[in-house]
Short mmCIF file of C-alpha atoms in Angstrom, two decimals:
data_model
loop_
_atom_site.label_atom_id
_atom_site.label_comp_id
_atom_site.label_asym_id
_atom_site.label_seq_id
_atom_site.Cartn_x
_atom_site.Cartn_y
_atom_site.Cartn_z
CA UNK A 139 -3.82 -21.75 4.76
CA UNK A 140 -0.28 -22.98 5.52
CA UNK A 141 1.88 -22.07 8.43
CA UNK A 142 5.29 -20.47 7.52
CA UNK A 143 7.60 -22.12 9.38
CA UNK A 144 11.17 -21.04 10.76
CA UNK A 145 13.13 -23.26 8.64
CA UNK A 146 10.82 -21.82 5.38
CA UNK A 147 11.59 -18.59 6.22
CA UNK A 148 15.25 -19.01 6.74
CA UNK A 149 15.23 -20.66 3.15
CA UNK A 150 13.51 -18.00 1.45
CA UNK A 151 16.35 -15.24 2.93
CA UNK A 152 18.70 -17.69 1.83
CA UNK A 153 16.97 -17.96 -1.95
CA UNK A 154 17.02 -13.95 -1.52
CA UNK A 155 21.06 -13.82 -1.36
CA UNK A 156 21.55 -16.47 -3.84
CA UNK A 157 18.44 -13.99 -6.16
CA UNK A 158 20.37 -11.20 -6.13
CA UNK A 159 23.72 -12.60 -6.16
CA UNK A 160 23.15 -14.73 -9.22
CA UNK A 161 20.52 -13.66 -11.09
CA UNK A 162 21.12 -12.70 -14.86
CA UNK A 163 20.14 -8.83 -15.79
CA UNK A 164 16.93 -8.52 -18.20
CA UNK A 165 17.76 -6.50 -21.14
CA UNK A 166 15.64 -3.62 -19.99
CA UNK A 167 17.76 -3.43 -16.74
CA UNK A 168 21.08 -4.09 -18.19
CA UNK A 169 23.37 -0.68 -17.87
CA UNK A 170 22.72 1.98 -15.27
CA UNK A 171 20.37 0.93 -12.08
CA UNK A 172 17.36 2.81 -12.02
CA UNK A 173 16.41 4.98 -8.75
CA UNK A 174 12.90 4.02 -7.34
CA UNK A 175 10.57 5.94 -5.60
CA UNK A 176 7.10 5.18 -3.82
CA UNK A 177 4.71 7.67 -3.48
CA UNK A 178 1.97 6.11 -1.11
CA UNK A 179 -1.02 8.15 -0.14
CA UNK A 180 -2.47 7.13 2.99
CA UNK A 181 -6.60 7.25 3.64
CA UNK A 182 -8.12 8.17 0.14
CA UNK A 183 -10.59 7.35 -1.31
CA UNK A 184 -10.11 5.81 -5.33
CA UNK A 185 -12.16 8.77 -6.86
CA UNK A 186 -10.71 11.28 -4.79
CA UNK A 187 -8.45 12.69 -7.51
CA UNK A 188 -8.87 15.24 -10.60
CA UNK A 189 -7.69 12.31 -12.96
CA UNK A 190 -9.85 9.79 -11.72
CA UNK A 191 -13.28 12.70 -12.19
CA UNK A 192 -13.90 14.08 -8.66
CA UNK A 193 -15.23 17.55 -9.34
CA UNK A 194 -14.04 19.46 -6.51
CA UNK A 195 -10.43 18.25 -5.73
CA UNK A 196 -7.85 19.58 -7.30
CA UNK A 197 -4.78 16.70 -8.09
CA UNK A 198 -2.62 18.63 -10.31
CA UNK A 199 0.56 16.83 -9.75
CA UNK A 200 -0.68 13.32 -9.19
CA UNK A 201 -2.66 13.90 -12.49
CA UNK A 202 0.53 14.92 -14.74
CA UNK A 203 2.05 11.34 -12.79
CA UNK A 204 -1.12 9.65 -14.12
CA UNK A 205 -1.26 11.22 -17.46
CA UNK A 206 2.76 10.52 -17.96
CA UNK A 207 2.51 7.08 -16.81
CA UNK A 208 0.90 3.70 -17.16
CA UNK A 209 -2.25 4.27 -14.78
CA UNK A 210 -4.45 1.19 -13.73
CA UNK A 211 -7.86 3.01 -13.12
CA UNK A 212 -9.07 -0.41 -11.95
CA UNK A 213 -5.80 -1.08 -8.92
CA UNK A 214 -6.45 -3.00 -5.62
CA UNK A 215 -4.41 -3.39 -2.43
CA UNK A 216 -3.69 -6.49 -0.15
CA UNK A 217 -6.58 -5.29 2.43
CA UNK A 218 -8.47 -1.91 3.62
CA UNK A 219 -5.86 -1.32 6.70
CA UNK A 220 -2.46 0.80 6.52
CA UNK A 221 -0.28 -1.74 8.57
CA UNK A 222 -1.17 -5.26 7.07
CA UNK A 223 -1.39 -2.83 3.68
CA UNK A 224 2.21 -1.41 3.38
CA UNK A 225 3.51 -4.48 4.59
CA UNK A 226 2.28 -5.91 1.68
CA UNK A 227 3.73 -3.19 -0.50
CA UNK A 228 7.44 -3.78 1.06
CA UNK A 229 7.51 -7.58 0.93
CA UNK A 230 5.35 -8.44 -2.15
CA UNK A 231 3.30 -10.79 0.22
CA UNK A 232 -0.37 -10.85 1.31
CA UNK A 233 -1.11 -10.57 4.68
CA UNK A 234 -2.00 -13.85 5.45
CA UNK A 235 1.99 -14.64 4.12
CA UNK A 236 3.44 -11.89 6.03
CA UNK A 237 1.55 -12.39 9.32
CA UNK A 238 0.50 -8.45 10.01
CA UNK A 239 -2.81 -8.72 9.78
CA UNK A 240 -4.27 -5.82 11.52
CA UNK A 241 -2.78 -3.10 13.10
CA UNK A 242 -2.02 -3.81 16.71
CA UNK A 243 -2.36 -6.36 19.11
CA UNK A 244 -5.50 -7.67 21.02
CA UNK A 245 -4.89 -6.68 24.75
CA UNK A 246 -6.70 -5.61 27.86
CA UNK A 247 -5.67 -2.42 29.22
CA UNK A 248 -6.80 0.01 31.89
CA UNK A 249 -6.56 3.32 30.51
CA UNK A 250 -7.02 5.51 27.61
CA UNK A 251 -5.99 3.65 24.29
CA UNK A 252 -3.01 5.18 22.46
CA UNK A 253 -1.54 7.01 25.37
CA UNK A 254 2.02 6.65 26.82
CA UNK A 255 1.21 3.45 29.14
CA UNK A 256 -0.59 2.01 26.36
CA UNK A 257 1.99 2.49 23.87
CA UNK A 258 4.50 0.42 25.96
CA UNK A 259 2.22 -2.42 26.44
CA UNK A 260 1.38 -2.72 22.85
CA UNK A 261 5.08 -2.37 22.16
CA UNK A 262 5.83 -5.71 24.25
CA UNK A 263 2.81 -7.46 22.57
CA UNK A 264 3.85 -5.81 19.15
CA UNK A 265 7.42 -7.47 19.08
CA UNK A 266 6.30 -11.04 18.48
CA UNK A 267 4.47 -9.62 15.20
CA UNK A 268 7.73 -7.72 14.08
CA UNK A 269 9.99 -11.15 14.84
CA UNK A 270 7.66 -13.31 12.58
CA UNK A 271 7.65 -9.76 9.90
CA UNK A 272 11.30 -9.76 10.07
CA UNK A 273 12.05 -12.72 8.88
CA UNK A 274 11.02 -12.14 5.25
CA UNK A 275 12.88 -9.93 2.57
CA UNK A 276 11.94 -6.43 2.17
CA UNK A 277 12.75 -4.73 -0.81
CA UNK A 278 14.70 -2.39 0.62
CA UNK A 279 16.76 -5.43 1.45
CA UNK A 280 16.84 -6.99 -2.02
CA UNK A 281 18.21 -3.31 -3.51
CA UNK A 282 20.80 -3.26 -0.72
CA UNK A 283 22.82 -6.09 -2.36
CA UNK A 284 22.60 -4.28 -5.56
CA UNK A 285 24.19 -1.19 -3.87
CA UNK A 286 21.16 0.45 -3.67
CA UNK A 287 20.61 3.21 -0.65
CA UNK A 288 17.46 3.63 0.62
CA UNK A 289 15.45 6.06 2.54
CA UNK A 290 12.12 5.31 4.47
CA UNK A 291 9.72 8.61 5.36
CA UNK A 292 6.45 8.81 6.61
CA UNK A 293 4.28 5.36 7.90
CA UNK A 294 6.34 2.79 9.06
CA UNK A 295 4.81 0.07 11.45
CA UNK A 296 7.84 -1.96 11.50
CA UNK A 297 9.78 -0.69 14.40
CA UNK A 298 13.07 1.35 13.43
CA UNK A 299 13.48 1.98 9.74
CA UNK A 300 16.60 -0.28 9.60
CA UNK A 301 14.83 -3.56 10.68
CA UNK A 302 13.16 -2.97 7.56
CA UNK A 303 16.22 -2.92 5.68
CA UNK A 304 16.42 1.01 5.11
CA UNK A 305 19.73 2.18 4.77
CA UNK A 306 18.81 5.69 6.36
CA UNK A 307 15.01 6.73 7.41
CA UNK A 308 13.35 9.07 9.42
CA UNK A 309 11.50 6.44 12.06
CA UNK A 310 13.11 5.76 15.10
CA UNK A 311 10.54 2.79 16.59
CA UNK A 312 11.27 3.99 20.25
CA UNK A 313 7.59 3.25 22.06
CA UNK A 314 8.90 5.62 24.62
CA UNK A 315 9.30 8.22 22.17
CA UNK A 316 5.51 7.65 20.87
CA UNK A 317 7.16 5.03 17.91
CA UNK A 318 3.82 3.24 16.87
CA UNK A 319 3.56 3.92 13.34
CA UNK A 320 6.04 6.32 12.07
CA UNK A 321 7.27 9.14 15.13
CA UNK A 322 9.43 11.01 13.85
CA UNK A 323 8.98 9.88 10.30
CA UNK A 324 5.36 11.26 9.94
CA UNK A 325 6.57 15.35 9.80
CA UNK A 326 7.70 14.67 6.04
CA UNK A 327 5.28 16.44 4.08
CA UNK A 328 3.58 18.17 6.65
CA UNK A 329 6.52 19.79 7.58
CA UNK A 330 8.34 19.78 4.42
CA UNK A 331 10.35 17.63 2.40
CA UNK A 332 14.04 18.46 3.22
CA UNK A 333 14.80 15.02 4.64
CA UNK A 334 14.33 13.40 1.58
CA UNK A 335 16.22 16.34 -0.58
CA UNK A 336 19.17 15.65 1.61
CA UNK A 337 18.87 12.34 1.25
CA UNK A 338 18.64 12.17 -2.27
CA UNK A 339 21.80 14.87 -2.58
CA UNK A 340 23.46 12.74 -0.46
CA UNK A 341 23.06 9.30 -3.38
CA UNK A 342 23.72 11.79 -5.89
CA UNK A 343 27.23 12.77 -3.97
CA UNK A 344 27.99 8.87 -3.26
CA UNK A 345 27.21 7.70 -6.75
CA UNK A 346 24.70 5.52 -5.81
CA UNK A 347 20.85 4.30 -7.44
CA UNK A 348 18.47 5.07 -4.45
CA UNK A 349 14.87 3.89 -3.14
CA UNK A 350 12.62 6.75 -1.61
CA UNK A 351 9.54 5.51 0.53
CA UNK A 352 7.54 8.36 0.53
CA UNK A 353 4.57 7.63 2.84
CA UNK A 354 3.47 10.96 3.92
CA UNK A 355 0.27 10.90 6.95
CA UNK A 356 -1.43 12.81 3.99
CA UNK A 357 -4.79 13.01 3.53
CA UNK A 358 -4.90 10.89 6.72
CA UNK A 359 -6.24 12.26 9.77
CA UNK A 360 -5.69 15.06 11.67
CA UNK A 361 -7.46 16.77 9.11
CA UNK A 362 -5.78 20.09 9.42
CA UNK A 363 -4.66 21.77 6.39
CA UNK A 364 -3.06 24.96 6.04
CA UNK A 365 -6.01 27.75 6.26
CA UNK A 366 -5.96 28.62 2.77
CA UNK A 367 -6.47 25.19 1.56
CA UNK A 368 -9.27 24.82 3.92
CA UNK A 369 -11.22 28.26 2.93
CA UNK A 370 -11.12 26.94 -0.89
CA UNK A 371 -13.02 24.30 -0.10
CA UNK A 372 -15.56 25.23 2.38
CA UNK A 373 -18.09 27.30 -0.46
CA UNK A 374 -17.84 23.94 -2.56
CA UNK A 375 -18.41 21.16 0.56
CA UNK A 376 -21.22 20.19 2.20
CA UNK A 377 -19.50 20.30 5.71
CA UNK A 378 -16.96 21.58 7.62
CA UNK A 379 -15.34 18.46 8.24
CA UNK A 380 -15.48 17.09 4.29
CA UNK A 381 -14.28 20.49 3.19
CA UNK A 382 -10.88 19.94 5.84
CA UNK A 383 -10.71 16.76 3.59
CA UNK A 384 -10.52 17.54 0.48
CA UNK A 385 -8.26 20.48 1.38
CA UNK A 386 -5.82 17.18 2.87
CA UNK A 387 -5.43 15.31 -0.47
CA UNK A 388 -4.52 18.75 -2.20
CA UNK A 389 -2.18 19.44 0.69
CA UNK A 390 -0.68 15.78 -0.99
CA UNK A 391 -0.65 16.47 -4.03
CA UNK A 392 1.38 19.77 -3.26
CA UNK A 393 3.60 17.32 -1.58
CA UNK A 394 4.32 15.00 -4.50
CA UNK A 395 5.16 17.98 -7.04
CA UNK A 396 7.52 19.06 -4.79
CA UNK A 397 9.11 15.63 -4.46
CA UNK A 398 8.96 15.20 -8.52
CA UNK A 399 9.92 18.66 -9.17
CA UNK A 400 13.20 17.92 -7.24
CA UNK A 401 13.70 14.57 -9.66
CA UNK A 402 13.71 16.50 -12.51
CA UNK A 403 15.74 19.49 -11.11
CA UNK A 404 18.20 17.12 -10.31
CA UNK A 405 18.17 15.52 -14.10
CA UNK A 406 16.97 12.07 -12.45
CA UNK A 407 13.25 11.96 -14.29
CA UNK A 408 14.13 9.69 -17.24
CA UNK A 409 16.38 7.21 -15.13
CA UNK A 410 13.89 6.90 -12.19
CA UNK A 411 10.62 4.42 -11.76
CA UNK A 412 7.86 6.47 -9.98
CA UNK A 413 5.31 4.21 -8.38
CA UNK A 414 2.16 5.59 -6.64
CA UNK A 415 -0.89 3.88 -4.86
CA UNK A 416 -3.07 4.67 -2.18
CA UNK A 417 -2.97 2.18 1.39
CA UNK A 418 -6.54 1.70 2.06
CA UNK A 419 -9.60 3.82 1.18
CA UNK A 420 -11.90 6.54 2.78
CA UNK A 421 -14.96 7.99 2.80
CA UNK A 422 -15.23 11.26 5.28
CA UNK A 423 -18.10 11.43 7.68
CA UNK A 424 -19.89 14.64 6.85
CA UNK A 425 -20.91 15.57 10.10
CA UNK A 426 -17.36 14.09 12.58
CA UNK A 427 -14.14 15.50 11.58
CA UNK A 428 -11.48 13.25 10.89
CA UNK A 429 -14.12 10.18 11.00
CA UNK A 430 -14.89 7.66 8.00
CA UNK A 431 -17.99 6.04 7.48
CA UNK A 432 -18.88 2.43 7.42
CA UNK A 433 -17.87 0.73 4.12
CA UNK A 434 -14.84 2.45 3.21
CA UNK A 435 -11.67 1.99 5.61
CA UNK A 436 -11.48 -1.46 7.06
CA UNK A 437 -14.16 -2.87 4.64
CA UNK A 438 -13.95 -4.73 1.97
CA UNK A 439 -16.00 -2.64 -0.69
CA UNK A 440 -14.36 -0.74 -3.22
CA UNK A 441 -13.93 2.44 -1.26
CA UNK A 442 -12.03 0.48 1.00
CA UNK A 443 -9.60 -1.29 -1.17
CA UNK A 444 -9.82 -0.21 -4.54
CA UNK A 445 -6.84 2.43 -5.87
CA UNK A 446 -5.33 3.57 -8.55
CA UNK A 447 -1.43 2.42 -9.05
CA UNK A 448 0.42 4.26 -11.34
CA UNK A 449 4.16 3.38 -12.69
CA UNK A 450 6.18 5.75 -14.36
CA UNK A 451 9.58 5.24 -16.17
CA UNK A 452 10.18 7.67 -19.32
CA UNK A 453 11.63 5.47 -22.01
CA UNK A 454 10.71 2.06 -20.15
CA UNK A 455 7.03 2.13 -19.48
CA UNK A 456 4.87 3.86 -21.88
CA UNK A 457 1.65 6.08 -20.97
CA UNK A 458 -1.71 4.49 -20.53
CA UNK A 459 -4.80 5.61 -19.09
CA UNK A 460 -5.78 1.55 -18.22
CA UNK A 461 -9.57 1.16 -17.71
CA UNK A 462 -9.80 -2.51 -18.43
CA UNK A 463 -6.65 -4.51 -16.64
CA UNK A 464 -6.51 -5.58 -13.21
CA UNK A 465 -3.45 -4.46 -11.06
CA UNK A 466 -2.96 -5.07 -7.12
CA UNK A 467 -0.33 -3.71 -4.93
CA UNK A 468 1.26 -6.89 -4.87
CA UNK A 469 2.33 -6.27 -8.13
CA UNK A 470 4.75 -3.25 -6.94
CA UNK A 471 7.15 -5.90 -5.36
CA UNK A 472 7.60 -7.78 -8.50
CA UNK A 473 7.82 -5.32 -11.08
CA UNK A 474 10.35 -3.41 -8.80
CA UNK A 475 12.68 -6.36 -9.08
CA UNK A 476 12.08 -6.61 -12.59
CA UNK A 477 13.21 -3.30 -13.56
CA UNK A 478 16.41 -3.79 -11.58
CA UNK A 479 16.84 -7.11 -12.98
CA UNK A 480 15.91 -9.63 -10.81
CA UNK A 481 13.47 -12.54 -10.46
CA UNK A 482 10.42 -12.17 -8.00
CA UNK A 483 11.34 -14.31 -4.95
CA UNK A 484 9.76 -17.63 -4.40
CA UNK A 485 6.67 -17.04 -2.54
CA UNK A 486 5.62 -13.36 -4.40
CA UNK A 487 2.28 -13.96 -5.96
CA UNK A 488 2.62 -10.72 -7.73
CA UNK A 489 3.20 -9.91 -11.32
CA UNK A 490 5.98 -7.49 -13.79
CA UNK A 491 3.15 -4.72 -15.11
CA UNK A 492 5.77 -4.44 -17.81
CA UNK A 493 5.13 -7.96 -19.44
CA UNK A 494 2.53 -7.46 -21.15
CA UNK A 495 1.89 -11.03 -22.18
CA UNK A 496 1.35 -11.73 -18.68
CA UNK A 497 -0.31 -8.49 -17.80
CA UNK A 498 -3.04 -9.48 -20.43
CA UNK A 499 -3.35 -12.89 -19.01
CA UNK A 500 -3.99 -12.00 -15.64
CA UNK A 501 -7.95 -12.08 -15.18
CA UNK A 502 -8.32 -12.31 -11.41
CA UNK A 503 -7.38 -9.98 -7.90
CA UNK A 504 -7.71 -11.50 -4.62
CA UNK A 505 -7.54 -9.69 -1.29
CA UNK A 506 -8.72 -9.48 2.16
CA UNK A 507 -10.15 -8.11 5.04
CA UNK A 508 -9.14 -8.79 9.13
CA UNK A 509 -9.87 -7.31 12.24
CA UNK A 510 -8.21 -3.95 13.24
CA UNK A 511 -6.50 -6.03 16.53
CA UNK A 512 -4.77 -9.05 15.95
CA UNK A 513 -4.89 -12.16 18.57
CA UNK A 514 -1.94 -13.68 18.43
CA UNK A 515 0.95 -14.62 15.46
CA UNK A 516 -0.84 -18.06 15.16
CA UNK A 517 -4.49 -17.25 15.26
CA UNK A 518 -4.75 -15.11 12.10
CA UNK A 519 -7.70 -16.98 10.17
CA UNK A 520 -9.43 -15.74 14.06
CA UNK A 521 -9.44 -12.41 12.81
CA UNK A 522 -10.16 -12.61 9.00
CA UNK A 523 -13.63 -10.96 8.84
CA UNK A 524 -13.85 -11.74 4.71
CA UNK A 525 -11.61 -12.82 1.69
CA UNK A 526 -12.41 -11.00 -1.82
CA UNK A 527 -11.56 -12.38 -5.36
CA UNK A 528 -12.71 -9.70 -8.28
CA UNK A 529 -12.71 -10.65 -11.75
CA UNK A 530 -14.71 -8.67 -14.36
CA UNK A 531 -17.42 -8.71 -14.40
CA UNK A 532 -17.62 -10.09 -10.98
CA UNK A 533 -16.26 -9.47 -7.29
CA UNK A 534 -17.18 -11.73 -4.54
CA UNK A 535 -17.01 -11.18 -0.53
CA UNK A 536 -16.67 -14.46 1.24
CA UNK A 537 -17.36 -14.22 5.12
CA UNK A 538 -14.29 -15.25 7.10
CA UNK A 539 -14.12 -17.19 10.81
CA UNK A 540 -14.34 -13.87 12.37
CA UNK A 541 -18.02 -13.09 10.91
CA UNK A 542 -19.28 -16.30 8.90
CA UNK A 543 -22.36 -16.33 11.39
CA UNK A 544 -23.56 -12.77 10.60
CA UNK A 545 -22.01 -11.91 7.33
CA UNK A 546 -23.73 -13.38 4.16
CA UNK A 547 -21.80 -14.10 1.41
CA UNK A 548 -21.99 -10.85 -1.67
CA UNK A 549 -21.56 -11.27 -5.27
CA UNK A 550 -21.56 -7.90 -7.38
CA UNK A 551 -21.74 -7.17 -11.11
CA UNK A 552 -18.78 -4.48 -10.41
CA UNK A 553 -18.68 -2.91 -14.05
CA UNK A 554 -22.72 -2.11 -14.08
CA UNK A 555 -23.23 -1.66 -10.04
CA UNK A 556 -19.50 -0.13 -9.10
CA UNK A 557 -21.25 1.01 -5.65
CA UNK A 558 -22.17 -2.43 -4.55
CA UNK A 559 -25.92 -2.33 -3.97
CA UNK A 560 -27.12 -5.28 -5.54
CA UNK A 561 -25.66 -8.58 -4.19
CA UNK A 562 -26.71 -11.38 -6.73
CA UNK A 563 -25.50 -14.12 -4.85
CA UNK A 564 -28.96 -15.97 -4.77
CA UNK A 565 -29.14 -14.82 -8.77
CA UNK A 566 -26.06 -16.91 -9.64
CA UNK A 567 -24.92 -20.08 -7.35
CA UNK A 568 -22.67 -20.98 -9.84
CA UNK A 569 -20.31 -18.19 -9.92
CA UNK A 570 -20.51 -18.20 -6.17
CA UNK A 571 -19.00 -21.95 -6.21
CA UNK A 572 -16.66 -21.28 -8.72
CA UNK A 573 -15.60 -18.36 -7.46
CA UNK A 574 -15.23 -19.69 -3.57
CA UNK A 575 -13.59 -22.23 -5.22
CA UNK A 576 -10.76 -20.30 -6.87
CA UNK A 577 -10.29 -18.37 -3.52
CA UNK A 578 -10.08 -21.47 -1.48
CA UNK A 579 -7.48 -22.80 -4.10
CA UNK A 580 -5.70 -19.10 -3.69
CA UNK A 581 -5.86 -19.50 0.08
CA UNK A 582 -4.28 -22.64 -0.01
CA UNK A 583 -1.01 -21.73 -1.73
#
């Protein structure tokens, strides 16, 4: 894997300015700017939606989103951890590009993890990650110099929404203040959605196209919805703690209608790209609240990184219910600079979901799978547990440095055995090699 270096990274915010500054508008893009909002679920499992057949949770809003846009069924994200995860999502880079690979630092400490003292040291640690993070072009960034404003709520690792580019945001990135992931920023949805109305009335006032980050902690733990969410579900769970739940994703999904509903009160629906996709994965522990169990968060199976990604645009994008192509978070990057016009930047592995040509061409996903603590800005292939390549039929799980001595490597028909069960590795050395072949040459770039 290469090493970004300074001088790379200085020329790739350079390429950014001379991007934006230069490049020509694509015909769909040409005329009014479109606004551009994220909707990013955080902890949730693929199949944990009406649309996508779960019998007991109720989706209502997320389902109209899926049934109005184009929905990949068959969506994957950069790895099976929030931090490295979004990061992805804001810079159009893997992990192993963007250097946050996990989602805090490796440290000795005294004392009870995540408490005040701890906080501080991890900030200290933390700010060698966010210099090396910095350094590449969000997309909040890239809309900036196209007059864009921008508002970041919800999960934020990246220190105070500004340094991500953010025009205006919620997070304040104060360690003192408890500033680890969000603060501040993580009562949007929970606690209602004015911050974003404002913000949105306050584009509409300045005359100005707008990007909403919308990245509620919804379903994510605490798992305490309001009581009447929590007494619908109890006859129809198994457990307490699955019942608290599924009550979280509908609490989300109340969330999102509330945020569309506004769009289209404010006549904004058919000149605004909705994007949704879920972070990482989940599977709740029936019998520990707020728990998941082994091979969903933080692994790479399909319940830990498999999503659905939906894009809406009325008159732009039309409406598919997309079983058959692959689509990765990395994509969101691309195609957002693609419907305002510009090129993807130089290192973006991604693709436009709105060329089709291309979107028919693309046959293969890669992603990947590192420790929860990182070791240091320079030691990330220490940490990678496993790198994954799926393409159909096949998805592959190649042990990293962190675990090549006790992981073997799996190979999975994913269309006939979608929960993993049967590794056929032994079955079929030859798509291993080819396979471990393509991800080595993917690694490389």
């Amino acid at each position: 894997m290469k090493k970004t270096s300074r001088i790379r990274s200085l020329k790739w915010v350079l390429m950014m300015c001379i991007l934006v500054s230069f490049t020509k508008m694509t015909s769909y893009a040409q005329g009014e700017k479109p606004n551009i909002i994220y909707i990013l679920s955080d902890d949730q499992s693929w199949n944990d939606y009406g649309f996508t057949g779960h019998p007991h949770i109720e989706t209502p809003n997320i389902d109209k989103l899926a049934e109005e846009g184009h929905t990949f069924t068959r969506g994957y994200v950069t790895a099976p951890l929030c931090s490295p995860s979004l990061a992805s999502i804001i810079t159009g880079l893997y992990p192993y590009q963007h250097g946050i690979t996990g989602n805090d630092p490796e440290f000795a400490f005294e004392g009870k993890r995540y408490s005040n003292d701890w906080q501080m040291a991890r900030s200290r640690l933390y700010k060698d990650y966010l210099d090396e993070f910095q350094k590449h072009p969000t997309i909040p960034m890239v809309l900036k110099k196209l007059g864009y404003l921008s508002f970041q709520a919800g999960k934020w690792w990246g220190g105070n929404y500004k340094e991500g580019g953010f025009t205006h945001g919620m997070t304040h990135g104060d360690p003192s203040r408890g500033g680890r992931h969000g603060d501040v920023g993580l009562k949007i949805g929970r606690e209602g959605m004015d911050p974003i109305f404002d913000f949105m009335d306050h584009a509409i006032d300045e005359d100005k196209p707008f990007f909403v980050w919308y990245a509620p902690f919804l379903p994510h733990s605490p798992h305490n919805p309001p009581d009447s969410l929590l007494q619908k579900y109890l006859p129809l769970a198994p457990t307490k703690s699955v019942a608290a739940y599924w009550a979280m994703c509908e609490w989300f999904d109340i969330t999102v209608g509330q945020l569309l509903d506004r769009v289209e009160e404010k006549g904004l629906s058919e000149n605004t790209l909705v994007v949704f996709v879920t972070d990482n994965g989940w599977i709740q522990d029936p019998n520990v609240p707020n728990k998941y169990v082994e091979g969903s968060k933080q692994a790479p199976q399909d319940m830990g990184i498999r999503t659905p990604i939906i894009y809406k645009w009325p008159g732009k994008i039309k409406p598919k219910m997309d079983h058959s192509n692959l689509t990765s978070s990395i994509d969101m990057a691309v195609t957002t600079m693609a419907a305002v016009g510009l090129d993807p930047l130089p290192d973006m592995q991604g693709i436009n979901i709105m060329d089709k040509k291309t979107l028919k061409k693309r046959k293969v996903i890669y992603s990947q799978d590192f420790a929860h603590d990182m070791k240091g800005v320079n030691a990330k292939e220490e940490t990678l547990e496993s790198r994954i390549l799926i393409t159909s039929p096949w998805k592959i799980i190649v042990p990293g440095v962190a675990n090549k001595d006790t992981q073997e490597v799996l190979l999975y028909d994913i269309l006939k055995d979608p929960l993993e069960e049967n590794n056929l590795a032994d079955k079929h050395p030859e798509v291993v090699k080819k396979l471990t072949a393509s991800l080595d040459n993917w690694w490389g770039k």
